[in-house]
Coordinates of C-alpha atoms and ligand atoms in Angstrom, one line a residue:
M1 CA 85.4 -142.5 83.9
T2 CA 84.4 -141.1 80.9
A3 CA 83.1 -142.5 77.4
L4 CA 85.9 -143.2 74.9
D5 CA 87.0 -140.2 73.5
L6 CA 85.5 -139.9 69.5
S7 CA 89.1 -140.0 68.1
S8 CA 90.0 -143.4 69.5
P9 CA 89.8 -146.2 66.6
V10 CA 87.1 -148.6 67.5
A11 CA 87.3 -152.0 65.8
V12 CA 84.6 -154.7 65.4
V13 CA 85.4 -158.2 64.6
G14 CA 82.8 -160.7 62.9
T15 CA 81.0 -158.4 60.4
G16 CA 77.8 -160.2 59.9
T17 CA 74.3 -158.9 60.9
M18 CA 75.2 -157.6 64.2
G19 CA 78.8 -156.4 63.2
Q20 CA 77.9 -154.2 60.5
G21 CA 74.8 -152.5 63.0
I22 CA 77.5 -152.2 65.9
A23 CA 80.0 -151.0 63.5
Q24 CA 77.3 -148.2 61.8
V25 CA 76.3 -146.9 65.3
A26 CA 80.4 -146.2 66.3
L27 CA 81.3 -144.5 63.0
V28 CA 77.8 -142.5 62.9
A29 CA 78.7 -141.4 66.4
G30 CA 82.3 -140.0 65.2
H31 CA 85.0 -142.9 65.8
P32 CA 87.5 -144.0 63.1
V33 CA 86.3 -147.5 62.9
R34 CA 88.1 -151.1 61.9
L35 CA 86.2 -153.6 60.5
Y36 CA 87.6 -157.4 60.4
D37 CA 86.3 -160.6 59.6
A38 CA 87.6 -164.2 59.5
V39 CA 86.2 -164.9 55.9
P40 CA 88.4 -163.1 53.4
G41 CA 86.9 -160.0 51.6
R42 CA 83.8 -159.9 53.9
A43 CA 85.0 -157.2 55.9
G44 CA 85.4 -155.0 52.6
Q45 CA 81.5 -156.4 51.8
A46 CA 80.5 -155.2 55.2
A47 CA 82.2 -151.6 54.7
A48 CA 80.2 -151.5 51.4
A49 CA 77.2 -152.5 53.0
I50 CA 77.4 -150.0 55.7
G51 CA 78.2 -147.4 53.2
A52 CA 75.0 -148.2 51.5
R53 CA 72.8 -147.5 54.8
L54 CA 74.6 -144.3 55.4
D55 CA 73.4 -143.4 51.8
R56 CA 69.8 -144.2 52.6
L57 CA 70.3 -142.0 55.5
V58 CA 71.0 -139.2 53.7
E59 CA 68.6 -139.4 51.4
K60 CA 65.8 -139.9 54.4
D61 CA 67.4 -136.4 55.5
R62 CA 68.9 -138.2 58.8
L63 CA 72.7 -137.3 57.9
T64 CA 73.8 -134.7 56.2
A65 CA 76.0 -135.5 52.7
A66 CA 79.1 -133.8 54.4
D67 CA 79.0 -136.4 57.5
R68 CA 78.2 -139.3 55.3
D69 CA 81.4 -138.8 53.6
A70 CA 83.5 -138.2 56.7
A71 CA 82.0 -141.3 58.1
R72 CA 83.1 -143.2 54.8
A73 CA 86.5 -141.9 55.5
R74 CA 86.7 -142.9 58.9
L75 CA 85.4 -146.7 58.2
R76 CA 88.5 -149.0 57.2
P77 CA 88.6 -152.9 56.5
A78 CA 91.3 -154.8 57.6
D79 CA 92.8 -157.4 56.1
D80 CA 95.1 -158.5 59.6
L81 CA 94.3 -158.5 63.1
A82 CA 97.3 -156.6 63.4
E83 CA 96.0 -153.7 61.9
L84 CA 93.8 -153.5 65.0
A85 CA 96.8 -152.6 67.2
D86 CA 95.8 -149.1 67.9
C87 CA 92.4 -149.8 68.6
A88 CA 90.8 -148.4 72.4
L89 CA 87.8 -150.7 72.1
V90 CA 87.5 -154.0 70.1
V91 CA 83.8 -155.2 70.0
E92 CA 83.3 -159.0 69.4
A93 CA 80.3 -160.3 67.1
V94 CA 81.4 -163.4 65.7
L95 CA 80.0 -166.7 65.9
E96 CA 78.1 -167.6 68.8
R97 CA 80.7 -170.6 70.2
L98 CA 82.7 -170.2 73.3
D99 CA 85.7 -171.5 71.6
V100 CA 86.0 -169.3 68.5
K101 CA 85.2 -166.6 70.9
Q102 CA 87.9 -167.6 73.5
D103 CA 90.4 -167.9 70.7
L104 CA 89.8 -164.6 68.9
F105 CA 90.2 -162.8 72.1
K106 CA 93.5 -164.6 73.0
A107 CA 94.4 -163.4 69.4
V108 CA 93.1 -159.9 70.2
E109 CA 94.9 -159.5 73.3
G110 CA 98.8 -160.5 71.8
V111 CA 97.9 -157.3 69.3
V112 CA 96.5 -154.4 71.0
A113 CA 97.5 -152.0 73.4
D114 CA 97.2 -153.2 77.4
D115 CA 94.5 -150.3 78.0
C116 CA 92.4 -151.4 75.2
L117 CA 88.6 -152.2 76.4
L118 CA 87.3 -155.5 74.8
A119 CA 83.4 -156.2 74.4
T120 CA 81.6 -159.3 73.6
N121 CA 78.2 -159.1 71.8
T122 CA 77.1 -162.6 72.6
S123 CA 73.6 -163.2 73.6
S124 CA 73.6 -166.6 75.4
L125 CA 77.6 -167.4 76.7
S126 CA 79.0 -166.6 79.7
V127 CA 81.0 -163.5 79.6
T128 CA 83.0 -164.8 82.4
A129 CA 83.6 -167.9 80.6
I130 CA 85.0 -166.5 77.4
G131 CA 87.2 -164.0 79.5
G132 CA 88.4 -166.9 81.1
A133 CA 90.8 -167.6 78.3
L134 CA 92.3 -164.0 78.7
R135 CA 95.5 -162.7 80.2
N136 CA 93.5 -159.9 81.7
P137 CA 89.7 -160.6 81.8
G138 CA 89.0 -157.4 83.6
R139 CA 88.9 -155.4 80.8
L140 CA 86.4 -157.7 79.1
V141 CA 82.6 -157.0 79.2
G142 CA 79.4 -158.0 77.4
L143 CA 77.6 -155.2 75.4
H144 CA 74.8 -156.6 74.0
F145 CA 73.6 -154.8 71.2
F146 CA 69.9 -155.8 69.7
N147 CA 69.0 -156.2 66.2
P148 CA 69.0 -154.2 64.1
A149 CA 71.6 -152.2 66.5
P150 CA 71.4 -149.0 64.6
L151 CA 67.5 -148.6 65.2
L152 CA 67.5 -150.4 68.7
P153 CA 68.5 -148.5 71.7
L154 CA 69.0 -151.1 74.2
V155 CA 72.3 -152.0 75.2
E156 CA 72.9 -154.5 77.9
V157 CA 76.4 -153.9 79.6
V158 CA 77.2 -157.1 81.3
S159 CA 79.6 -157.4 84.1
G160 CA 81.6 -160.6 84.3
F161 CA 82.6 -162.1 87.4
A162 CA 86.1 -160.7 86.6
T163 CA 85.3 -157.5 84.9
D164 CA 86.6 -154.7 86.3
V165 CA 84.1 -151.6 87.3
T166 CA 86.4 -149.2 85.3
S167 CA 86.0 -151.2 82.1
A168 CA 82.1 -151.8 82.6
T169 CA 81.5 -148.3 83.4
R170 CA 83.7 -147.4 80.4
A171 CA 81.7 -149.3 78.4
Y172 CA 78.2 -148.2 79.7
E173 CA 79.2 -144.5 79.2
T174 CA 80.2 -145.1 75.4
A175 CA 77.2 -146.7 74.7
R176 CA 75.6 -143.7 75.9
A177 CA 77.6 -141.4 74.1
W178 CA 76.8 -143.3 71.3
G179 CA 73.1 -142.4 71.6
K180 CA 72.2 -145.9 73.3
T181 CA 70.2 -146.5 76.3
P182 CA 72.8 -148.7 78.2
V183 CA 71.5 -150.7 81.1
A184 CA 74.2 -152.3 83.4
C185 CA 73.3 -156.5 84.6
A186 CA 75.4 -159.1 86.0
D187 CA 76.8 -161.9 83.8
T188 CA 73.8 -164.4 84.6
P189 CA 72.0 -166.5 82.0
G190 CA 70.1 -164.3 79.5
F191 CA 71.1 -161.2 80.9
I192 CA 67.9 -159.3 81.5
V193 CA 65.8 -159.2 78.5
N194 CA 66.6 -163.1 77.5
R195 CA 65.9 -164.0 80.8
I196 CA 63.1 -162.1 81.9
A197 CA 61.0 -162.4 78.4
R198 CA 61.0 -166.3 78.6
P199 CA 57.5 -166.8 80.4
F200 CA 56.3 -164.6 77.3
Y201 CA 56.8 -167.3 74.8
A202 CA 56.7 -170.3 76.8
E203 CA 53.0 -169.8 78.6
A204 CA 51.6 -168.5 75.3
F205 CA 52.9 -172.5 74.4
A206 CA 52.0 -174.1 76.9
V207 CA 48.3 -172.7 76.6
L208 CA 48.3 -174.2 73.4
E209 CA 49.8 -177.4 74.4
S210 CA 46.9 -177.6 76.8
Q211 CA 44.6 -177.4 74.0
A212 CA 42.9 -174.7 75.4
A213 CA 43.3 -171.8 72.4
D214 CA 45.0 -171.6 68.8
P215 CA 48.1 -169.6 68.1
A216 CA 45.7 -167.1 66.2
T217 CA 43.7 -166.7 69.4
I218 CA 46.3 -166.5 71.8
D219 CA 48.4 -164.0 69.7
A220 CA 45.0 -161.8 69.5
V221 CA 44.4 -161.9 73.4
L222 CA 48.2 -160.9 74.0
R223 CA 47.9 -158.1 71.6
E224 CA 44.3 -156.8 72.2
S225 CA 43.9 -157.2 75.9
G226 CA 47.9 -157.9 77.2
G227 CA 48.8 -154.7 75.4
F228 CA 51.9 -156.6 73.8
R229 CA 53.1 -155.0 70.5
M230 CA 53.1 -158.8 68.9
G231 CA 51.7 -162.0 70.3
A232 CA 53.9 -164.6 71.0
F233 CA 53.4 -166.7 68.0
E234 CA 53.9 -164.2 65.5
L235 CA 56.9 -163.0 67.1
T236 CA 58.5 -166.1 67.3
D237 CA 57.8 -166.6 63.3
L238 CA 59.5 -163.1 62.8
I239 CA 62.8 -163.8 65.5
G240 CA 63.3 -167.2 63.7
Q241 CA 61.9 -170.4 65.8
D242 CA 65.4 -172.2 65.9
V243 CA 66.7 -169.0 67.3
N244 CA 63.9 -168.3 69.7
E245 CA 64.3 -172.2 70.8
S246 CA 67.9 -172.0 70.9
V247 CA 67.9 -168.8 73.4
T248 CA 65.4 -170.7 75.6
H249 CA 67.2 -174.0 75.5
S250 CA 70.6 -172.0 76.4
V251 CA 68.7 -170.1 79.1
W252 CA 67.7 -173.5 80.3
Q253 CA 70.7 -175.2 80.2
S254 CA 72.8 -172.4 82.0
F255 CA 70.4 -172.5 84.8
F256 CA 71.2 -176.3 85.2
Q257 CA 67.8 -177.0 84.1
D258 CA 65.8 -174.9 86.1
V259 CA 62.3 -176.3 85.5
R260 CA 61.1 -172.5 85.1
F261 CA 62.5 -172.3 81.6
T262 CA 61.8 -175.4 80.1
P263 CA 61.9 -175.4 76.3
S264 CA 58.4 -176.0 74.9
L265 CA 58.0 -179.6 73.0
A266 CA 55.6 -177.8 70.9
Q267 CA 58.2 -175.5 69.6
R268 CA 60.8 -178.3 69.5
R269 CA 58.7 -180.2 67.0
L270 CA 58.0 -177.3 64.9
V271 CA 61.6 -176.4 64.4
E272 CA 62.6 -180.3 63.9
S273 CA 59.6 -180.3 61.0
G274 CA 61.6 -177.2 59.3
R275 CA 59.2 -174.7 59.7
L276 CA 61.4 -171.9 61.1
G277 CA 59.1 -169.0 61.0
R278 CA 59.0 -166.1 58.2
K279 CA 62.3 -167.1 56.8
S280 CA 61.4 -170.5 55.8
G281 CA 57.7 -169.6 54.5
H282 CA 56.1 -171.6 57.3
G283 CA 56.2 -171.5 61.1
W284 CA 53.1 -171.3 63.7
Y285 CA 51.7 -169.5 60.3
D286 CA 51.8 -170.1 57.1
Y287 CA 53.7 -167.1 54.8
G288 CA 53.2 -168.9 51.5
D289 CA 51.7 -167.0 48.6
G290 CA 48.1 -166.7 49.0
A291 CA 48.2 -168.2 52.4
E292 CA 45.5 -166.6 54.8
R293 CA 46.2 -165.6 58.7
P294 CA 43.6 -167.7 60.7
E295 CA 41.3 -165.4 62.6
P296 CA 41.3 -165.3 66.2
H297 CA 38.1 -167.1 67.8
T298 CA 35.6 -164.5 68.6
A299 CA 32.4 -165.1 70.0
E300 CA 29.1 -164.6 68.4
K301 CA 27.0 -161.7 69.3
E302 CA 25.1 -161.9 72.9
R303 CA 22.6 -160.1 74.8
P304 CA 24.0 -158.1 77.4
P305 CA 22.5 -158.6 80.9
A306 CA 20.1 -156.3 82.6
Y307 CA 22.4 -155.5 85.6
V308 CA 25.6 -156.7 87.7
V309 CA 26.4 -156.8 91.0
V310 CA 30.0 -156.3 91.7
E311 CA 31.3 -157.8 95.4
G312 CA 34.3 -156.4 96.7
D313 CA 37.2 -154.7 95.2
L314 CA 37.6 -155.9 91.5
G315 CA 41.6 -154.7 92.1
P316 CA 43.4 -154.6 88.6
A317 CA 40.2 -155.1 87.2
A318 CA 38.4 -152.3 89.1
E319 CA 38.1 -150.1 85.9
L320 CA 35.2 -152.6 84.8
T321 CA 32.6 -150.8 87.1
A322 CA 32.7 -147.6 85.4
L323 CA 32.6 -149.0 82.2
I324 CA 29.7 -151.0 82.7
R325 CA 27.9 -148.2 83.7
E326 CA 28.9 -146.1 80.9
A327 CA 27.8 -149.1 78.8
G328 CA 24.1 -148.4 80.6
I329 CA 24.1 -151.4 82.4
T330 CA 22.9 -151.0 86.5
V331 CA 25.6 -151.9 88.6
R332 CA 25.0 -152.3 91.8
E333 CA 28.1 -152.3 94.3
E334 CA 28.4 -154.8 97.6
E335 CA 31.0 -155.2 100.1
E336 CA 32.0 -158.8 100.4
D337 CA 34.9 -160.2 102.5
H338 CA 34.9 -163.5 100.5
G339 CA 37.1 -162.5 97.4
T340 CA 35.9 -160.4 94.4
R341 CA 33.7 -160.8 91.6
L342 CA 30.7 -159.7 89.4
V343 CA 27.5 -161.6 89.9
L344 CA 25.4 -162.1 87.0
P345 CA 21.6 -161.9 86.8
G346 CA 21.6 -165.6 86.2
G347 CA 23.3 -166.1 89.7
G348 CA 26.9 -167.0 87.9
Q349 CA 29.8 -165.7 88.8
L350 CA 32.8 -163.7 86.8
V351 CA 36.0 -163.7 88.0
L352 CA 39.3 -162.2 87.2
A353 CA 41.6 -164.6 86.5
D354 CA 43.7 -166.2 89.3
G355 CA 45.5 -169.4 89.4
Q356 CA 42.0 -171.8 89.7
T357 CA 40.1 -173.0 87.2
S358 CA 36.7 -172.7 86.5
G359 CA 35.6 -176.2 86.6
E360 CA 36.8 -176.2 90.3
F361 CA 33.7 -174.1 91.3
R362 CA 29.9 -174.2 90.8
D363 CA 28.9 -171.8 87.7
V364 CA 32.1 -169.4 87.3
V365 CA 33.2 -168.0 84.3
Y366 CA 37.1 -166.4 84.7
F367 CA 38.1 -163.3 82.4
D368 CA 41.6 -162.5 81.5
L369 CA 43.7 -159.6 83.0
A370 CA 44.1 -156.8 80.6
L371 CA 46.7 -154.0 80.6
D372 CA 43.9 -151.5 80.4
Y373 CA 40.4 -152.4 80.2
R374 CA 39.3 -149.2 79.1
R375 CA 41.7 -149.2 75.6
A376 CA 41.5 -153.3 75.3
T377 CA 39.6 -154.4 72.3
R378 CA 39.3 -158.2 73.5
V379 CA 39.0 -160.1 76.6
A380 CA 39.3 -163.9 76.7
L381 CA 36.8 -165.8 78.9
S382 CA 37.1 -169.3 80.3
A383 CA 34.5 -171.8 81.5
S384 CA 34.2 -175.2 82.2
Q385 CA 31.9 -177.8 80.8
D386 CA 29.5 -177.5 83.8
T387 CA 29.3 -173.5 83.5
A388 CA 25.8 -173.2 82.9
P389 CA 25.4 -171.8 79.6
R390 CA 23.5 -168.5 80.7
T391 CA 26.5 -167.7 82.8
L392 CA 28.7 -168.1 79.8
A393 CA 26.3 -166.1 77.5
E394 CA 25.8 -163.1 80.2
A395 CA 29.5 -162.8 80.5
I396 CA 30.1 -162.7 76.9
G397 CA 27.1 -160.2 76.3
L398 CA 28.3 -158.2 79.1
F399 CA 32.3 -157.5 77.5
Q400 CA 30.5 -157.0 74.2
A401 CA 28.5 -154.2 75.5
L402 CA 31.9 -152.6 76.4
G403 CA 32.9 -153.1 72.9
K404 CA 35.3 -155.9 73.1
D405 CA 35.6 -158.6 71.2
V406 CA 35.5 -162.1 73.4
S407 CA 37.3 -165.4 72.8
V408 CA 36.1 -168.3 74.9
I409 CA 39.2 -170.2 75.6
G410 CA 39.4 -173.5 77.5
D411 CA 39.7 -173.8 81.2
V412 CA 43.4 -173.1 82.0
P413 CA 44.5 -171.6 85.3
G414 CA 45.7 -167.9 84.7
M415 CA 44.6 -168.0 81.6
I416 CA 46.6 -166.1 78.7
V417 CA 47.9 -162.7 79.8
A418 CA 47.5 -163.1 83.7
R419 CA 49.6 -166.1 84.1
T420 CA 52.2 -164.4 81.5
V421 CA 52.6 -161.5 83.2
A422 CA 52.6 -162.9 86.6
R423 CA 55.5 -165.2 85.3
V424 CA 57.5 -162.0 84.0
V425 CA 57.1 -160.2 87.2
D426 CA 58.3 -163.2 89.2
L427 CA 61.3 -163.5 87.1
A428 CA 62.0 -160.0 87.3
H429 CA 61.7 -160.3 91.3
D430 CA 63.7 -162.8 91.2
A431 CA 66.3 -161.5 89.1
V432 CA 67.0 -158.5 90.7
A433 CA 66.8 -160.1 93.8
K434 CA 70.0 -162.1 92.9
G435 CA 71.7 -159.1 91.9
A436 CA 71.1 -159.2 87.9
A437 CA 70.2 -155.5 87.7
T438 CA 68.4 -152.8 89.4
E439 CA 64.6 -152.6 89.0
E440 CA 64.6 -149.4 87.0
D441 CA 67.2 -151.2 84.4
V442 CA 65.3 -154.2 84.6
D443 CA 61.9 -152.5 83.5
T444 CA 64.0 -149.9 80.8
A445 CA 65.5 -153.5 79.5
M446 CA 61.9 -154.9 79.1
R447 CA 60.4 -151.7 77.7
L448 CA 63.2 -151.3 74.9
G449 CA 64.6 -154.6 74.5
V450 CA 61.4 -156.6 73.8
N451 CA 58.6 -153.6 73.5
Y452 CA 56.5 -154.4 76.7
P453 CA 53.9 -152.0 77.1
L454 CA 55.1 -151.7 80.9
G455 CA 58.2 -152.8 82.6
P456 CA 57.6 -155.7 85.0
F457 CA 58.1 -153.7 88.1
E458 CA 55.6 -150.7 87.0
W459 CA 53.1 -153.5 85.6
S460 CA 53.6 -155.4 89.5
R461 CA 52.9 -152.1 91.1
R462 CA 49.8 -151.4 89.3
L463 CA 48.3 -155.1 89.9
G464 CA 49.0 -154.7 93.5
R465 CA 51.6 -156.1 96.1
S466 CA 50.3 -159.6 96.0
W467 CA 48.5 -160.1 93.1
A468 CA 51.5 -162.3 91.1
Y469 CA 52.4 -164.1 94.1
D470 CA 48.7 -165.6 94.8
L471 CA 48.2 -166.4 91.2
L472 CA 51.3 -168.4 91.1
D473 CA 50.7 -169.8 94.4
D474 CA 47.7 -171.2 92.9
L475 CA 48.9 -172.3 90.2
H476 CA 51.8 -174.1 91.6
L477 CA 49.5 -176.1 93.6
R478 CA 47.7 -177.3 90.5
D479 CA 51.0 -177.7 88.5
P480 CA 53.4 -178.7 91.1
S481 CA 56.6 -179.4 88.7
G482 CA 57.7 -176.0 90.0
R483 CA 57.8 -174.3 86.7
Y484 CA 55.2 -171.9 88.4
A485 CA 56.5 -171.8 92.0
P486 CA 56.7 -168.3 92.9
S487 CA 60.3 -166.9 94.1
L488 CA 61.1 -166.3 97.5
A489 CA 61.6 -162.5 96.1
L490 CA 58.4 -162.5 95.2
Y491 CA 57.2 -163.7 98.3
R492 CA 58.8 -161.3 100.1
H493 CA 57.4 -158.5 98.0
A494 CA 54.1 -159.8 98.4
Y495 CA 53.9 -160.4 102.0
A496 CA 56.8 -158.3 103.9
G497 CA 55.9 -157.8 107.4
E498 CA 52.5 -159.5 107.5
K499 CA 53.4 -162.1 109.8
R500 CA 52.7 -161.7 113.6
E501 CA 55.2 -161.3 115.9
G502 CA 56.3 -164.3 117.1
A503 CA 54.3 -166.6 114.8
S504 CA 56.3 -169.1 113.1
Ligands
LIG601 N1 71.6 -161.7 65.3 C1 70.7 -161.1 66.2 O1 70.0 -160.6 66.2 C2 71.7 -161.1 67.4 C3 71.5 -160.2 68.4 C4 72.4 -159.9 69.8 C5 73.5 -160.5 69.7 N2 73.7 -161.3 68.7 C6 75.1 -162.1 68.8 O2 76.1 -161.2 67.7 C7 77.2 -162.4 67.3 C8 76.9 -162.2 65.9 O3 75.8 -162.7 65.4 P1 75.3 -162.2 64.0 O4 73.6 -162.4 63.8 O5 75.8 -161.0 63.4 O6 76.2 -163.5 62.8 P2 76.2 -163.4 61.4 O7 76.7 -164.7 61.2 O8 75.3 -162.9 60.7 O9 78.1 -163.0 61.1 C9 79.0 -163.6 62.1 C10 80.2 -163.0 61.4 O10 81.6 -163.6 62.2 C11 82.7 -164.3 61.2 N3 83.3 -164.7 62.2 C12 83.2 -165.9 62.4 N4 84.0 -166.6 63.1 C13 85.1 -165.4 63.2 C14 86.6 -165.4 63.8 N5 86.7 -166.5 64.2 N6 86.9 -164.1 63.5 C15 86.2 -163.0 62.9 N7 85.4 -163.3 62.3 C16 84.4 -164.6 62.6 C17 81.8 -164.7 60.2 O11 82.4 -164.5 59.0 C18 80.6 -163.6 60.0 O12 80.7 -162.8 59.1 C19 76.9 -163.6 68.0 O13 77.5 -163.8 69.1 C20 75.4 -163.5 68.3 O14 75.0 -164.5 69.2 C21 73.3 -161.5 67.7

């Protein structure tokens, strides 16, 4: 099965933000493109807007003037659906409402030929439900582009329950021929990206709700320690709090209110207050004239400890041993059977975030996970009220000596980056085990769709087989709501083959 022939006309129905972007992609790839919108005149406006964008591509030397002229000649607004009769593919990007999409496809089905491929750009509805209204649901596929479609490479190609393999393959190959990076996925809520990315937002909001840190600090830790391009608060301000919340809500509802996807009360109140993010001038942050972005909490300078004792294998934080030595601090390494930790001169311990809290131990400071401790410019620490001041000061001084800013946050289990990554890894394993997509496609989707520095499976391999499971298992003990309950898939991944024969 091959991609659509470039001479085949492609129709885009619904010519708003996404429709225009998708039409531009098909047009620049070489297809004749028809535009249709329910609002009279809007398809014509969309054609003009696409033409103007092609002009800008010519100005930037990304398109020749001749190619632009040829593309413009291939673009045609339609006044009536009947004008789409000879199209080989109809991509729908109308209002995100099931009845509207079903009615539209029923009407399209009455106009186009039997072999015309139908595609929906829905981001949260079930492709299966949309297809349920069709005479031939086998030819309907999800083609989920990301905004802005001409720039972002990822396209999720979604197979509904009734989608024919040939339709999905043709859509996949066509997206690839258009210069996109398609990933194949099943019709599950949120598809790949919008499902697996939920904890990135949810855990940041949960840390805020637990009063452990403010948005600026959480964002700085996610960026400067976690390696994420943006923090969850600034990113949702960019996306729009209403849009982000409605995706969360839809995924949660579609999974029958699975507690792992529960929306955030803090975000609900923000939306209710009308603070929708950049577009309304105020979200988690204020974007008004003269408003200043709050600074993350950063600890005052402390003296570095003279030495540290590294007990056991630091696992994902192993690089720290070399970094501490390079900073001129003496490191003594000792074998240890009971966990891994750094022991400070005052006797206090520094432990990589797991699912426990500092307050459960005598004199323990936790430090958060970093994507790469050498490159990280900030590290978060958490201590309890009972932690000896000297231990916290030595921990702060140690990371400062490595050139890191230090943010001290409240005593939350799993801290910020560690709990976020563990939950993303868990949802990724769960999604693959349930047939939503392959590991490779999940990694591609999360890197290209939401710019994660690593795909969840690659991250999981780096962290070690049982790291995410153990963290979530501990978190689940402390919050037995089910939100942190690790999936069976993650358990299998972590402990496959570890039980003795015959043991129960
Ligand atoms: N905006 C995004 O970031 C984004 C990303 C991925 C997917 N999507 C999905 O793409 C679709 C469109 O989103 P958008 O942001 O472009 O919306 P939009 O509001 O910018 O555009 C929707 C267009 O559809 C037209 N329309 C509505 N009902 C119609 C009908 N029955 N027939 C023909 N035209 C009709 C409207 O007049 C409007 O021009 C939605 O399903 C949305 O979930 C959006």
